[in-house]
mmCIF file of C-alpha atoms and ligand atoms in Angstrom:
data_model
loop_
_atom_site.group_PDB
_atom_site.id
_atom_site.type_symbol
_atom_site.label_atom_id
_atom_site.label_comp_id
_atom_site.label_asym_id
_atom_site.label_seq_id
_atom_site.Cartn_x
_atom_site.Cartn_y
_atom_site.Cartn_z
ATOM 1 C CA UNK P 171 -13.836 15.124 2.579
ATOM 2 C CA UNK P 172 -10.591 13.553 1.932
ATOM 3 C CA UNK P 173 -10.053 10.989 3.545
ATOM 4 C CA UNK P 174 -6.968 8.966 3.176
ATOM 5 C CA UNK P 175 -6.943 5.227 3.608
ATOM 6 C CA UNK P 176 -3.805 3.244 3.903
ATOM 7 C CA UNK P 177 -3.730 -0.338 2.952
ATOM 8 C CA UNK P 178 -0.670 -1.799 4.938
ATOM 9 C CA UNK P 179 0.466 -5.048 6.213
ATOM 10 C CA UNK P 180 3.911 -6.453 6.337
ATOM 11 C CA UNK P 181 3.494 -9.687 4.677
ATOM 12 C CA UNK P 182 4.008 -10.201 1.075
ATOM 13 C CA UNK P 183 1.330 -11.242 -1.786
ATOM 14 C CA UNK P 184 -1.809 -11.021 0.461
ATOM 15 C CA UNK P 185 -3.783 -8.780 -1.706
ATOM 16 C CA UNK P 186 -2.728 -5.369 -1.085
ATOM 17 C CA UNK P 187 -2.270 -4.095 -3.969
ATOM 18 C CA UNK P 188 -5.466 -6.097 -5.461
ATOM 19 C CA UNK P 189 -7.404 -4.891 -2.500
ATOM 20 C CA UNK P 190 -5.575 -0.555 -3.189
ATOM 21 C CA UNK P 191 -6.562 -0.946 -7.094
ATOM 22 C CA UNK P 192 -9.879 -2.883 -6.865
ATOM 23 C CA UNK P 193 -11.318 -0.890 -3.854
ATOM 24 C CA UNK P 194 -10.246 2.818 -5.977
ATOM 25 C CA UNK P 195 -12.119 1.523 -9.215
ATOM 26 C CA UNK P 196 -15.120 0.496 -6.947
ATOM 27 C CA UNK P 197 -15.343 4.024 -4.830
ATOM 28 C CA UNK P 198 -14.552 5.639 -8.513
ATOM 29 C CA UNK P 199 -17.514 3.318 -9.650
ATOM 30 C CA UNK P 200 -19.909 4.959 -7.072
ATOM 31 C CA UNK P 201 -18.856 8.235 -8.419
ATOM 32 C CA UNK P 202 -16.423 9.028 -4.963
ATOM 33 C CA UNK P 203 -13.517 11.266 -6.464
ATOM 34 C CA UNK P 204 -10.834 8.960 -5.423
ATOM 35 C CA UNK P 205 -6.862 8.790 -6.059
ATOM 36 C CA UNK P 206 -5.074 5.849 -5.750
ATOM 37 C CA UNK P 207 -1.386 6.233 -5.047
ATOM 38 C CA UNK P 208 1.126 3.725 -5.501
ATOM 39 C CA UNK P 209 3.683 3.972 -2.405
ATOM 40 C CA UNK P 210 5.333 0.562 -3.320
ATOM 41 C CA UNK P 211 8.307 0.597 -5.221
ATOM 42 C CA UNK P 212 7.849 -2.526 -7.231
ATOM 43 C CA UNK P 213 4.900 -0.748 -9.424
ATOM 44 C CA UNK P 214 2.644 -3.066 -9.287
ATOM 45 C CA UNK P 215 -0.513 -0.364 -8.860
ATOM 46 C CA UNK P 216 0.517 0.787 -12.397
ATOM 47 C CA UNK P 217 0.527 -2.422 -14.191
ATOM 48 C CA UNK P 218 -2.550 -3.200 -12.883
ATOM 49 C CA UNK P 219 -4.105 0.007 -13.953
ATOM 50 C CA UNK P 220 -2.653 -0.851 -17.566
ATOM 51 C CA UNK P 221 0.379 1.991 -16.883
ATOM 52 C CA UNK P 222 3.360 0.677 -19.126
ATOM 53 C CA UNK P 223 6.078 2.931 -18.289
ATOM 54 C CA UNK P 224 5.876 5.112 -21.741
ATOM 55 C CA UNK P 225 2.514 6.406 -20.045
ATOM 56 C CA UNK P 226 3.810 7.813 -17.029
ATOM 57 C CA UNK P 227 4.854 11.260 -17.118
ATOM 58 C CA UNK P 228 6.150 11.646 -13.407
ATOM 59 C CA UNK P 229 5.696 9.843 -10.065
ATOM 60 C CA UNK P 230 5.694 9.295 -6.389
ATOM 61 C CA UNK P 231 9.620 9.804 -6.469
ATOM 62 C CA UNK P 232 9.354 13.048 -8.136
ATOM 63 C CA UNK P 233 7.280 14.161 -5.047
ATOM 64 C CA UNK P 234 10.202 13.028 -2.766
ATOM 65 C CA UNK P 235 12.878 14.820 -4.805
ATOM 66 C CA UNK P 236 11.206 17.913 -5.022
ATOM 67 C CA UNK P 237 11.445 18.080 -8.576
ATOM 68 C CA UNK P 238 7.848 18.095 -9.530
ATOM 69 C CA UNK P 239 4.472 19.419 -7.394
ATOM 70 C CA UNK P 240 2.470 16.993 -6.403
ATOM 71 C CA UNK P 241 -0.349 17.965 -8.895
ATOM 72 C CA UNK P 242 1.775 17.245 -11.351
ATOM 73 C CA UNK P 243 1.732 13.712 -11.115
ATOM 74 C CA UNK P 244 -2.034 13.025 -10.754
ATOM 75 C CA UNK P 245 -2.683 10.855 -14.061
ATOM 76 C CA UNK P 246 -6.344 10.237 -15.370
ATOM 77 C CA UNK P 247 -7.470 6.442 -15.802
ATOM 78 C CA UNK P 248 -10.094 4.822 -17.636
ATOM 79 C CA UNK P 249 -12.897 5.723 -14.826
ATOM 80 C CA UNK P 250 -13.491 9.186 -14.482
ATOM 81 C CA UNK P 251 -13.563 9.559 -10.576
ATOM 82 C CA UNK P 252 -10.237 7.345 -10.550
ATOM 83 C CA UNK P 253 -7.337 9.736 -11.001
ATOM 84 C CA UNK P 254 -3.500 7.389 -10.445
ATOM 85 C CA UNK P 255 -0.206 8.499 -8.673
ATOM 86 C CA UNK P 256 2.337 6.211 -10.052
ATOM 87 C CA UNK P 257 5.545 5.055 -7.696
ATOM 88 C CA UNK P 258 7.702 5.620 -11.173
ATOM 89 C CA UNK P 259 10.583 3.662 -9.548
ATOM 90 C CA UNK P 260 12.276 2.200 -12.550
ATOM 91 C CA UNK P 261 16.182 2.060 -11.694
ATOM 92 C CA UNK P 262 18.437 0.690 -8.855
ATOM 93 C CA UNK P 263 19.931 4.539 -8.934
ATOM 94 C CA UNK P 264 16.238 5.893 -7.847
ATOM 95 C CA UNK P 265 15.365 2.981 -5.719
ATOM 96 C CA UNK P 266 18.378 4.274 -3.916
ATOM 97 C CA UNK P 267 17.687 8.019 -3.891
ATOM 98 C CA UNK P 268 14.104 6.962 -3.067
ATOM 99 C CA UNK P 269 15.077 4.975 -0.210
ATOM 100 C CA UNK P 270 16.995 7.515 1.294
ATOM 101 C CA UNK P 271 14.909 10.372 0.675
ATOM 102 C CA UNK P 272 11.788 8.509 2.482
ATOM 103 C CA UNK P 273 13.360 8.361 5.525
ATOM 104 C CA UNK P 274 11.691 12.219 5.844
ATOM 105 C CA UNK P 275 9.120 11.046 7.590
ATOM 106 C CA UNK P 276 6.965 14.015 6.337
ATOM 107 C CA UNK P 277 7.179 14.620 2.608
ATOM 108 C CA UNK P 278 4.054 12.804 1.560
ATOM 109 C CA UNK P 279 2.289 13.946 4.480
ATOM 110 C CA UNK P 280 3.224 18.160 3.444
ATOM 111 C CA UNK P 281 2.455 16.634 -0.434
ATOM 112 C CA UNK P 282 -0.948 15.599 0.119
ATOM 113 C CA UNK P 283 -2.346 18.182 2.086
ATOM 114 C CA UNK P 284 -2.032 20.742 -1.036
ATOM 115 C CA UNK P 285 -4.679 18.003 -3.042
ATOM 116 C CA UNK P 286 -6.646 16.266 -0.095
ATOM 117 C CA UNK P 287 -9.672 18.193 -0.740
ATOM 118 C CA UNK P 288 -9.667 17.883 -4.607
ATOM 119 C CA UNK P 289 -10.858 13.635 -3.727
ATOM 120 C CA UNK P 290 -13.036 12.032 -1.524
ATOM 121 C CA UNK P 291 -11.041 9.118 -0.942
ATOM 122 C CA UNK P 292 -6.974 8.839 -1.032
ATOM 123 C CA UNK P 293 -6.038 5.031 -1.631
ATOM 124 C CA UNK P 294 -2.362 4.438 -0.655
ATOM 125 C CA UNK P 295 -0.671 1.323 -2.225
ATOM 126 C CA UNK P 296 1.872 0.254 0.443
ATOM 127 C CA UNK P 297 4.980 -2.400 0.188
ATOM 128 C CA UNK P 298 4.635 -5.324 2.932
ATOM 129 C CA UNK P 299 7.485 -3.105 5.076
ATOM 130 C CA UNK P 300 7.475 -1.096 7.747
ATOM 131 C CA UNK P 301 9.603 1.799 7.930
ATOM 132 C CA UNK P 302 10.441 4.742 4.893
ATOM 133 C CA UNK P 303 7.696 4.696 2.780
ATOM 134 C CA UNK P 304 5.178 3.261 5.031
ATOM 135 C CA UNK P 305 5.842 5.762 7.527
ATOM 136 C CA UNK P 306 5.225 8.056 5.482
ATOM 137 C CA UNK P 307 1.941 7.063 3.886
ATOM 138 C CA UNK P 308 1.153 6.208 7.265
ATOM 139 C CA UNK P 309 1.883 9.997 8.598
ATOM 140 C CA UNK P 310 -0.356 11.329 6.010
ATOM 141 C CA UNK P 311 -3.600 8.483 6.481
ATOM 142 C CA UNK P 312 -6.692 8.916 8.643
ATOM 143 C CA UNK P 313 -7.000 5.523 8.921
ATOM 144 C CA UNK P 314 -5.434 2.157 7.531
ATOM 145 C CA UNK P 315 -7.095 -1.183 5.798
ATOM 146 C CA UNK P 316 -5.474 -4.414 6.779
ATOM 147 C CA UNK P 317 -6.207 -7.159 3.579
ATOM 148 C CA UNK P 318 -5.383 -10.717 5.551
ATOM 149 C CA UNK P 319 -4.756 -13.656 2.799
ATOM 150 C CA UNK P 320 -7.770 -15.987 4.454
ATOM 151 C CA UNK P 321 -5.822 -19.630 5.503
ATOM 152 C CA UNK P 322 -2.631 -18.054 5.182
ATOM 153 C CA UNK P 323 -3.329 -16.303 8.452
ATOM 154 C CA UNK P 324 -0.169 -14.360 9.697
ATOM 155 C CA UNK P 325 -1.116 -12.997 13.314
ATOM 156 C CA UNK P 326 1.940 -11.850 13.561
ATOM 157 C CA UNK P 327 1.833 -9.551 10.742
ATOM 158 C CA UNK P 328 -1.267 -8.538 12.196
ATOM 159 C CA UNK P 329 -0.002 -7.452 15.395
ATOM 160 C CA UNK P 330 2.970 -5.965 13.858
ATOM 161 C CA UNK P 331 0.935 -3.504 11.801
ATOM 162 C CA UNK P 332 -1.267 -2.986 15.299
ATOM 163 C CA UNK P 333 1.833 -1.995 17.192
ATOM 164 C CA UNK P 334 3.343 0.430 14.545
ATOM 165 C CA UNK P 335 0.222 1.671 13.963
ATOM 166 C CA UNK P 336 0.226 2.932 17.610
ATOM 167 C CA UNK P 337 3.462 3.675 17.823
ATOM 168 C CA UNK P 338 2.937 5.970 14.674
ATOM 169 C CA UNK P 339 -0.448 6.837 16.874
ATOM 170 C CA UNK P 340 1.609 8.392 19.729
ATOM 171 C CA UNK P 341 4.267 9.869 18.198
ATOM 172 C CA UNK P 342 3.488 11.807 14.670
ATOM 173 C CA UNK P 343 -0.152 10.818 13.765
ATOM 174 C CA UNK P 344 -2.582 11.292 16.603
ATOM 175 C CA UNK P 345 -5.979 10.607 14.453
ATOM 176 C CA UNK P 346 -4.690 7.554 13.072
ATOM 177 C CA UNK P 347 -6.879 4.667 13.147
ATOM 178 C CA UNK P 348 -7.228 1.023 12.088
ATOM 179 C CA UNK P 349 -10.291 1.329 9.006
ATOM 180 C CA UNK P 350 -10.619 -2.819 9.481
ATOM 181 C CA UNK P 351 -9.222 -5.815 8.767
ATOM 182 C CA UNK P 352 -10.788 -7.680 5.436
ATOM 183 C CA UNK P 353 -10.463 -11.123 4.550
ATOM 184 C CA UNK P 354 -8.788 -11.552 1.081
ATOM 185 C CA UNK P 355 -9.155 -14.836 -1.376
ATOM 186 C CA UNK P 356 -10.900 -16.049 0.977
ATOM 187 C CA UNK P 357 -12.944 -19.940 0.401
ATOM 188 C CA UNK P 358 -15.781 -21.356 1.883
ATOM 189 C CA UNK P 359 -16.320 -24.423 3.413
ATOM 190 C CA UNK P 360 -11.800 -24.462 3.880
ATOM 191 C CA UNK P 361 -10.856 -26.004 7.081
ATOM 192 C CA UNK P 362 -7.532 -23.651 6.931
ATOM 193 C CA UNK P 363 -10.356 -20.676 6.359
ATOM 194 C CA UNK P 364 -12.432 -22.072 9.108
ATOM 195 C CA UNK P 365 -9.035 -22.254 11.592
ATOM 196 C CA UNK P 366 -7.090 -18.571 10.582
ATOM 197 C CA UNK P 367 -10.607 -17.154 11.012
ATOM 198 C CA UNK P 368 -11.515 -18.018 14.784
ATOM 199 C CA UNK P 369 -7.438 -17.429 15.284
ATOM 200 C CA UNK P 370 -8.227 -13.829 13.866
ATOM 201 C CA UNK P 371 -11.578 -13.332 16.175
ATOM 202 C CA UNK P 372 -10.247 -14.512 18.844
ATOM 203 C CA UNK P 373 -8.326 -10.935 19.242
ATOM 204 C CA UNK P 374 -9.163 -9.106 16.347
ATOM 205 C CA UNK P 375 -12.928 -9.429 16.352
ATOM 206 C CA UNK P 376 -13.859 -5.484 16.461
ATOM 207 C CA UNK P 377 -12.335 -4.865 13.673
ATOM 208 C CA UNK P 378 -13.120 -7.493 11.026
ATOM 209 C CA UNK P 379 -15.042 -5.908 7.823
ATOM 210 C CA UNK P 380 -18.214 -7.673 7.198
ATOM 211 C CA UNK P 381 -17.133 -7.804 3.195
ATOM 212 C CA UNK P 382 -14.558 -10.657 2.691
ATOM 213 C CA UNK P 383 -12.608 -10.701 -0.524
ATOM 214 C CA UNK P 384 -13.420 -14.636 -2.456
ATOM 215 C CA UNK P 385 -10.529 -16.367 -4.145
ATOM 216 C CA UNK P 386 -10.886 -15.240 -8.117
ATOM 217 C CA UNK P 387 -8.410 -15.799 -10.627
ATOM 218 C CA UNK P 388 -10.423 -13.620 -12.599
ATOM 219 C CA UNK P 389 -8.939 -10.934 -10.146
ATOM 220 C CA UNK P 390 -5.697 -11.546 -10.658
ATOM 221 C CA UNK P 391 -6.404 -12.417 -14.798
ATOM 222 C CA UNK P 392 -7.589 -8.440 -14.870
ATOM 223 C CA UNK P 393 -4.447 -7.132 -14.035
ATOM 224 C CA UNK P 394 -2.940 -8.780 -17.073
ATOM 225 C CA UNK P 395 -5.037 -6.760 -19.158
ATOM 226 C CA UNK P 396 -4.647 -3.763 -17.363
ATOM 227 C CA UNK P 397 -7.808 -3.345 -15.524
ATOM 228 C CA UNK P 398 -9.408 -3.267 -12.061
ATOM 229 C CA UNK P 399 -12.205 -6.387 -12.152
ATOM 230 C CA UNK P 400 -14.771 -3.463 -12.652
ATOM 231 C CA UNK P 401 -13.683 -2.479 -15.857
ATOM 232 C CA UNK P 402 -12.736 -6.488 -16.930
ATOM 233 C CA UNK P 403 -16.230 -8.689 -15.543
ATOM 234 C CA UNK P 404 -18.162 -6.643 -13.243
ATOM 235 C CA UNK P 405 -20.667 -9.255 -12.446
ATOM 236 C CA UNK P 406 -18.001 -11.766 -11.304
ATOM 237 C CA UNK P 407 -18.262 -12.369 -7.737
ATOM 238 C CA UNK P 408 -14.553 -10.777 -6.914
ATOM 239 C CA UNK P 409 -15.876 -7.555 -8.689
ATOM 240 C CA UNK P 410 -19.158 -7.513 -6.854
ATOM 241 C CA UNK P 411 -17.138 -7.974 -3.431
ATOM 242 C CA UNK P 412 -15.148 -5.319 -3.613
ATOM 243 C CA UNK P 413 -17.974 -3.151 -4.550
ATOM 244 C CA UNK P 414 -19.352 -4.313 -1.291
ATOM 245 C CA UNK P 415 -16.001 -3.367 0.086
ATOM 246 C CA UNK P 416 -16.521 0.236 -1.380
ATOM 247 C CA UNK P 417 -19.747 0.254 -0.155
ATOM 248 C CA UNK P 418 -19.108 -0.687 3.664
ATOM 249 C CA UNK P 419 -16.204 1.846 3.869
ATOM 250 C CA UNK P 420 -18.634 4.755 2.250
ATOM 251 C CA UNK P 421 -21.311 3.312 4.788
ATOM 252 C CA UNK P 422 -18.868 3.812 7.748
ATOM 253 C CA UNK P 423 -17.785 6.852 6.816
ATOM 254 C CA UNK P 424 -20.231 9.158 5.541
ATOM 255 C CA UNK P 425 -22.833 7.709 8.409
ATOM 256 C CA UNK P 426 -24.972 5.775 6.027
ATOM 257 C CA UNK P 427 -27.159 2.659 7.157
ATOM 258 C CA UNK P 428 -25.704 -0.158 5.650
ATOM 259 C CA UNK P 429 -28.401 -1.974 3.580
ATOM 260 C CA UNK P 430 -27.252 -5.449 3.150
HETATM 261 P P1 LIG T 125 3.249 -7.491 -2.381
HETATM 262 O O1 LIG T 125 3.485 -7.493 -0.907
HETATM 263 O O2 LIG T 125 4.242 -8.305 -3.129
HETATM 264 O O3 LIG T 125 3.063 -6.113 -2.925
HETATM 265 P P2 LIG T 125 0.400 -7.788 -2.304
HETATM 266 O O4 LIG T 125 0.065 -7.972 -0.867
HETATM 267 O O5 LIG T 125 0.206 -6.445 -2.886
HETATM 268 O O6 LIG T 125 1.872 -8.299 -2.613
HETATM 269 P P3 LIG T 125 -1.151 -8.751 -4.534
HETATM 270 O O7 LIG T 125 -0.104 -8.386 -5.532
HETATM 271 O O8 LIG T 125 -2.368 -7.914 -4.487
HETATM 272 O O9 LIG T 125 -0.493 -8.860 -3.098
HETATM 273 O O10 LIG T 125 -1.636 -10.262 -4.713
HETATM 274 C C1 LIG T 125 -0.706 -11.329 -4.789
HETATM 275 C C2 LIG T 125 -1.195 -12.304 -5.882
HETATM 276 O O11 LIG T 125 -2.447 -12.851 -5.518
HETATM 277 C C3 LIG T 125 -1.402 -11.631 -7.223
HETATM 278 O O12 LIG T 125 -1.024 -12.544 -8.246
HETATM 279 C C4 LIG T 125 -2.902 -11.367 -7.271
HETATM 280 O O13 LIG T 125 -3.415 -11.335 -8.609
HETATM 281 C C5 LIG T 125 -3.431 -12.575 -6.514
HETATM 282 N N1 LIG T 125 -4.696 -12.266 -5.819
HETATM 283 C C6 LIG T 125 -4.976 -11.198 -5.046
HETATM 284 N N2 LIG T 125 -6.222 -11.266 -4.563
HETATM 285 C C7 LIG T 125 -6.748 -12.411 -5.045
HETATM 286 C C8 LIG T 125 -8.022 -13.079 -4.882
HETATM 287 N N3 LIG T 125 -8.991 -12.565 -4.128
HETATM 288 N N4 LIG T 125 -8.185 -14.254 -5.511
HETATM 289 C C9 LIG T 125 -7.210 -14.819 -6.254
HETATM 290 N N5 LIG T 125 -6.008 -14.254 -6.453
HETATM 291 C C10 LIG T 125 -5.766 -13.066 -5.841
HETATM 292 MG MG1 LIG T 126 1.584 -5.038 -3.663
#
């Protein structure tokens, strides 16, 4: 199948990369042959896969120099349907390169298509900006997630992501689409919940995911062990939601009646 998923947003510390590294375990979990890959040059897919630097044999960047196949830097995690594409960005000299060698708009796109049938799903980690990298991972995905911090409510990142997702739409990506917008740390009975929610609704109500991500530290306590919540408490209630997470997005996609 390959399908390749995009989560994107240009806001910073709304649960991206929680949402990238928690959703791959969980589709891994339900035995989907999935690949996360980290687009985000801060690294913070590897650490919370338990990647210290001395485990990473190549990288995202080696991709965009041409100096290794893509195949070549496919690492194997602890879950056996989870296989990890690190963004091995380590140095001001190859955040530079990087930089400059992402504005090809197409080198992830022409780098994917030689694995995109080996997984079922293709997870792409993506910074909270739009342009180089994005475009790129954007370029290559069928569709894209949008993880929305619940009371922190930035419409305006919202829209922003809307509009370059059409833009990227009409001018490189025809079958793009928006996969949904999911609520992340998100608390009951919040008034600020309550409010960003009905803001959200009020023009994005299509697309909302039924699954909404709870506020856990537990989910952000994982990562300092190295592991998605799966692998660290899987009956704690951020685990279990974004199993439900997995589960909608296999539901939607492989035309399966979602059982709730
Ligand atoms: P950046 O734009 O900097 O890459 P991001 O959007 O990827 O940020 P994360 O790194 O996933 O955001 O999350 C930001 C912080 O919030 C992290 O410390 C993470 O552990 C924590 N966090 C994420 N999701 C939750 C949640 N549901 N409950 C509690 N804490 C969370
Ligand atoms: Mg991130």
């Amino acid at each position: 199948m390959g399908k390749i998923i995009s989560v994107c947003i240009p806001k910073g510390g709304v649960g991206k990369t929680t949402t990238a590294v928690n959703l791959a375990a969980s589709l891994a979990v339900a035995e989907k042959k999935t690949l996360l890959l980290d687009a985000d040059p801060s690294g913070s897919s590897a650490i919370a896969l338990g990647f210290t630097p001395n485990k990473i044999k190549a990288g995202i960047s080696d991709v965009f120099n041409h100096s290794k196949s893509i195949s070549y830097t496919i690492h194997p995690t602890d879950l056996r349907f989870l296989s990890f594409i690190p963004a091995n960005i380590n140095s001001i000299k190859l955040d530079e390169r990087f930089t400059k060698t992402s504005e090809n708009k197409s080198v992830l796109k022409n780098a994917l298509r030689n694995i995109k049938t080996e997984f079922d799903y293709i997870i792409i980690d993506c910074p909270p900006i739009l342009s180089g990298i994005t475009t790129n991972a954007l370029n290559s995905s069928d569709s894209v997630l949008i993880p929305v911090k619940s009371g922190h409510l930035s419409l305006e990142a919202v829209d922003k992501t809307f509009q370059y997702v059409k833009m990227i739409k009409e001018t490189s990506n025809p079958e793009i689409v928006i996969e949904g917008i999911v609520f992340t740390m998100y608390e009951k009975n919040s008034k600020v919940t309550e409010i960003s929610e009905k803001e959200l609704k009020l023009k994005y109500k299509s697309y909302l995911l039924n699954t909404v991500i709870p506020s856990s530290n537990l989910l952000n306590e994982a990562t300092f062990y190295g592991k998605p919540l799966c692998l660290y408490k899987i009956n704690s209630i951020g685990a279990l939601a974004y199993l439900d997470l997995a589960y909608e997005i296999i539901c939607k996609n492989e035309n399966i009646n979602q059982i709730n």
